[in-house]
Structure formats: C-alpha cells, structure tokens
C-alpha atoms as one frame of an Amber mdcrd trajectory, in Angstrom:
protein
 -23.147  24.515  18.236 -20.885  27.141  17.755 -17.719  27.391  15.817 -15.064
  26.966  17.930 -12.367  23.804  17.140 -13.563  20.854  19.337 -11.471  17.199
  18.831 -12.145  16.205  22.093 -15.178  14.323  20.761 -13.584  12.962  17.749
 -10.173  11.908  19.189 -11.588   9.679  22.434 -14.418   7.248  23.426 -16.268
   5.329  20.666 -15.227   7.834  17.651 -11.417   7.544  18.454 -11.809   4.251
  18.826 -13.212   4.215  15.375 -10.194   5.767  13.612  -7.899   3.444  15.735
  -9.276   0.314  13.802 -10.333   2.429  10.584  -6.764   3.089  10.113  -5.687
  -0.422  11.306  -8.272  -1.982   8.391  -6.736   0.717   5.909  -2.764  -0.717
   6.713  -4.618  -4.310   6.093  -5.488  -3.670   2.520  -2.673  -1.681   1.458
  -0.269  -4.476   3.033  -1.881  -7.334   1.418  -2.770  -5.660  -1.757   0.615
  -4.397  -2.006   1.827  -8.045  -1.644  -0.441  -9.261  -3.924   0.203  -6.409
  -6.702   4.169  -7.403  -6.175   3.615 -11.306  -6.489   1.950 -10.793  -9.497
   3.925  -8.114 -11.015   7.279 -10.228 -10.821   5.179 -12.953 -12.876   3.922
 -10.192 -15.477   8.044  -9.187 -15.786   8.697 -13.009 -16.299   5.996 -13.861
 -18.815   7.120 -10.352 -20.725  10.750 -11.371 -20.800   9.723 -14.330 -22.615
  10.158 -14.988 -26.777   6.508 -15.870 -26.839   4.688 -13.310 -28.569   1.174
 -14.369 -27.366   1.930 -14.320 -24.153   3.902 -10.869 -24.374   0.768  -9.999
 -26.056  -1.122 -10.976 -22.904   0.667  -9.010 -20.645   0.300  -6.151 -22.710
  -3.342  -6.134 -22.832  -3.787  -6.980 -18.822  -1.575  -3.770 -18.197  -3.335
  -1.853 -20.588  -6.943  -2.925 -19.181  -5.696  -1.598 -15.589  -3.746   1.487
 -16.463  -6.461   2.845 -18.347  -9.697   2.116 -16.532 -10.114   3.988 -13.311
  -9.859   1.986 -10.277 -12.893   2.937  -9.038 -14.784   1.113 -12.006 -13.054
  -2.012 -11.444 -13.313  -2.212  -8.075 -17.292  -2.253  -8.218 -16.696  -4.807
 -11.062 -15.201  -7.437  -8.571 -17.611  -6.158  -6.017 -20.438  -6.246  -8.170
 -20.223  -8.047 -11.326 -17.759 -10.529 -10.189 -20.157 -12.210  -7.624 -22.493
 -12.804 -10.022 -20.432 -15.496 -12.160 -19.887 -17.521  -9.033 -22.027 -20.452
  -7.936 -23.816 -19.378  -4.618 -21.925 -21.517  -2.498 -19.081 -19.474  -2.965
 -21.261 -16.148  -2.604 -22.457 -17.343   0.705 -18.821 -18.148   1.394 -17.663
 -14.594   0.416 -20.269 -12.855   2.219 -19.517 -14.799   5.812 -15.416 -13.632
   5.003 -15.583 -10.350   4.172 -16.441 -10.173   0.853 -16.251  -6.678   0.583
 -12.230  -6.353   2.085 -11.481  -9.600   0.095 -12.711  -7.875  -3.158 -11.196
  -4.571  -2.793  -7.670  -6.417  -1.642  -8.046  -8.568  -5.111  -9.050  -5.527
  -7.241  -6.099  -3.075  -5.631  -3.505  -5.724  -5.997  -4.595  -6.810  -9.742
  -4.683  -3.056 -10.461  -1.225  -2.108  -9.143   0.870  -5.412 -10.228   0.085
  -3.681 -13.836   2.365  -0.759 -12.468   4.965  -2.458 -10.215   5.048  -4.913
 -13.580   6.494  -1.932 -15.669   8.024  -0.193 -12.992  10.210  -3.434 -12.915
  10.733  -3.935 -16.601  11.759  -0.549 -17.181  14.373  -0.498 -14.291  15.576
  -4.017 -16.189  16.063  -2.326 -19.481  18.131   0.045 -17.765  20.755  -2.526
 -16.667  23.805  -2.315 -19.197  24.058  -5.289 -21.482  27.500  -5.755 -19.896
  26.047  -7.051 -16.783  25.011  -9.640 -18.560  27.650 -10.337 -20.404  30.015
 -10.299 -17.400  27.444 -12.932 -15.574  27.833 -14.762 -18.787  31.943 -14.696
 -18.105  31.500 -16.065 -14.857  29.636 -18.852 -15.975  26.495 -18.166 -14.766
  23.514 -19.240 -16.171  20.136 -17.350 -17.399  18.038 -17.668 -13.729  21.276
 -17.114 -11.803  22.381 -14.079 -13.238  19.043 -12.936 -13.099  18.565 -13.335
  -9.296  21.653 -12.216  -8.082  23.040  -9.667 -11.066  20.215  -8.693 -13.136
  17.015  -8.664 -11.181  18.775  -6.655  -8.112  19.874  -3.855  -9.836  16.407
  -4.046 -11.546  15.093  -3.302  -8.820  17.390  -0.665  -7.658  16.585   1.006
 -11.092  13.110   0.692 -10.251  13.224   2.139  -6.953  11.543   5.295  -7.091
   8.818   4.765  -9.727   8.202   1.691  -7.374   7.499   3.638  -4.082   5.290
   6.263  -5.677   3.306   3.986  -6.618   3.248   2.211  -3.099   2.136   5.771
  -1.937  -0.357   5.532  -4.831  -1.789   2.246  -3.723  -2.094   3.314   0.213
  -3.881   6.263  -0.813  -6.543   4.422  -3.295  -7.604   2.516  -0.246  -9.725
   4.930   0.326 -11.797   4.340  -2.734 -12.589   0.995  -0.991 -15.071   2.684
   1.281 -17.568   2.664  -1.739 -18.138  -0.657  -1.213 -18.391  -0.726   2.162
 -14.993  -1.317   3.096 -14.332   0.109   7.287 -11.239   1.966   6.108 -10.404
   5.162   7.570 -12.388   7.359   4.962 -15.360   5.439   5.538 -15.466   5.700
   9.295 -14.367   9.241   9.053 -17.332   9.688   7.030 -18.936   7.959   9.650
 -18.131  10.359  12.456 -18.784  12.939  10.403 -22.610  12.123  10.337 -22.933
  11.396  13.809 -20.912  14.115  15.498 -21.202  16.812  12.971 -18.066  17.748
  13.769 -16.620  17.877   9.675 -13.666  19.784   9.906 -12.387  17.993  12.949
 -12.993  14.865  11.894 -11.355  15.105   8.529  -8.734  17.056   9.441  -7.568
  14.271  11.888  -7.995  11.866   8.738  -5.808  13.711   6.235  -3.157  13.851
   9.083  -3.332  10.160   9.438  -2.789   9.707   5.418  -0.236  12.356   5.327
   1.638  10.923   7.838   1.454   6.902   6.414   2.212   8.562   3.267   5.485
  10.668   4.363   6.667   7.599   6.706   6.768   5.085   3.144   8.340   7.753
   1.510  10.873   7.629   4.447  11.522   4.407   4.371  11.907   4.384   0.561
  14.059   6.651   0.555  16.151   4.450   2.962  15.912   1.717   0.864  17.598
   3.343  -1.976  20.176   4.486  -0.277  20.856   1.216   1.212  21.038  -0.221
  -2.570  23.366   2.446  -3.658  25.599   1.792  -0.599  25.903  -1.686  -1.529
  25.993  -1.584  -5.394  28.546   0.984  -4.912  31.080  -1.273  -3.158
C-alpha cells in the first residue's frame, strides 16, 4: 500500500454506508439526550427557585456529582453498575432495546441537565428585579410572569452558555462508543481496522463533527438574534 490519499474506499459501498448511519445514530443521541438534559434542567431551575432548603440542597449536590465527575466514568456506571441493581427481567428487557444507546442517552442527558440547569439560573439572576416588579404592576401572578416575562428573557440571558454546551453534548457522543454505542467514532474506528486506511477515514470523521458542530453554532447564533430582535421591540 503506498501513501498516496485514497477515500474512494472509505466514502462508498459498505464503509460509506457505515458513516451514513454512524452519523445518523450520533444525531439520535445528541437529540434525545439534549431533550432529556433540557426537561430535566427546567425542573432542577424550579426545585432551586424554591424556599426549601433541602431540596435546594438537593439540587446542589446532583449538579455537583455531574460537573465534577468525568462523563466517561458515569457513563460506564449506568452501563455497568446500573444493570446490576435491576431485576433480570428488566436486564433482558434492556438488552433486546438497546441497552447500550438507552444508557448512554440517560447518562448524557442526566449529565448535561446539571449544565443547562445553571446555564438557566444564571441567565434568571440576570433579569432586573424590575421585571418583576413591573409583572407584579400588571397584575400578574408568580407562574405567569414567569412564563411570559421572566423565564423568556432567562433564557435569552442564557443563550450562549446554553449552545456551547449543546456543542459540548454533540461532541461527548463520541465517548458513547466505549460502550458499544454505533456512533460515528465507533464505526470510524471500525473502518479504520478493516481498511487501514487511518488518515482517510478520520479525516472524513472530524469533518463530519466539525461541520454538526459549526451548523449548531449557526443556528444559535440565529436564535439570539431572533431574541434580541424581539426583546428589543
């Protein structure tokens, strides 16, 4: 074999094919971990708004736990600790759906809600008190103001730290191939044994994250300015 560029090999027949559904398992997980991770983070913000100091306690702890152990370590816990608490039935059950997408979708999302969760609160505690006060004015109550004054510009607020760590998420997909997850690192990987083709068949790889990663940036960035446009009316 000599050492002249050849993607030809990687790029059609069985090994394109590959990356075709490698990346289409990859936009899987980040999708539903992403909806997951938001779900929950919106219920971490809730519980932390709260005068309960247990439960702010709580919340504390869960988004120290994930911001400080590596994702890598907890994704073999759910992949390989977890399993072992459950009655067999449901291993059996696991094991005939996936067990090892369904894992790394529950221990991505759980992960990332701990970031989206402060992402959120932060862009909240930016919000002038007056906003409040004016939604107060206008007779609004608490979970009114919050869902149409409060929570929106929030959000806005938010905005950046909140796609970063969207990037963040679609790019620790990849650690999902350690447990056997079909993503696009693993079946690069893949091709990479077979064909022996290493450069070629990472290089079309990193494309394929760079470009994921530039087109959410892209769309983030439309986004904000979308929120500006209308908060500045």
């Amino acid at each position: 074999m000599n050492g002249s560029l050849d993607f030809s090999v990687i790029l059609h027949g069985q090994y394109g094919q590959m990356i075709v559904d490698g990346v289409a398992l990859t936009l899987k997980l980040a999708v539903g971990s992403w909806l997951l991770a938001m779900i929950l983070a919106m219920v971490l913000v809730v519980i932390r708004l709260t005068p309960l100091k247990p439960l702010q306690w709580l919340v504390a702890a869960y988004v120290s736990w994930h911001r400080n152990v590596p994702t890598l370590i907890q994704l073999m816990i759910w992949y390989f600790a977890v399993p072992t608490l459950l009655p067999e039935s449901a291993q059996i059950w696991l094991n005939d759906y996936n067990a090892e997408f369904l894992f790394s979708m529950v221990a991505l999302g759980l992960c990332q809600a701990a970031y989206f969760s402060e992402d959120i609160r932060s862009g909240l505690r930016a919000t002038p008190d007056g906003q409040r006060e004016a939604a107060r004015a206008l007779g609004m109550g608490y979970v009114k103001s919050m869902r149409l004054i409060i929570l929106p510009q929030g959000i806005r607020n938010a905005l950046p730290a909140l796609i970063n760590h969207t990037v963040l998420l679609f790019k620790n997909t990849s650690l999902a191939m350690v447990i056997g997850v079909a993503d696009l690192t693993y079946v690069t990987r893949e091709i990479e044994n077979y064909t022996f083709r290493t450069f070629e068949a990472y290089l079309v790889s990193t494309l394929c994250y760079l470009f994921f990663s530039l087109l959410l940036m892209a769309a983030g960035a439309l986004l904000a300015q979308r929120f500006h446009r209308v908060y500045a009316r």
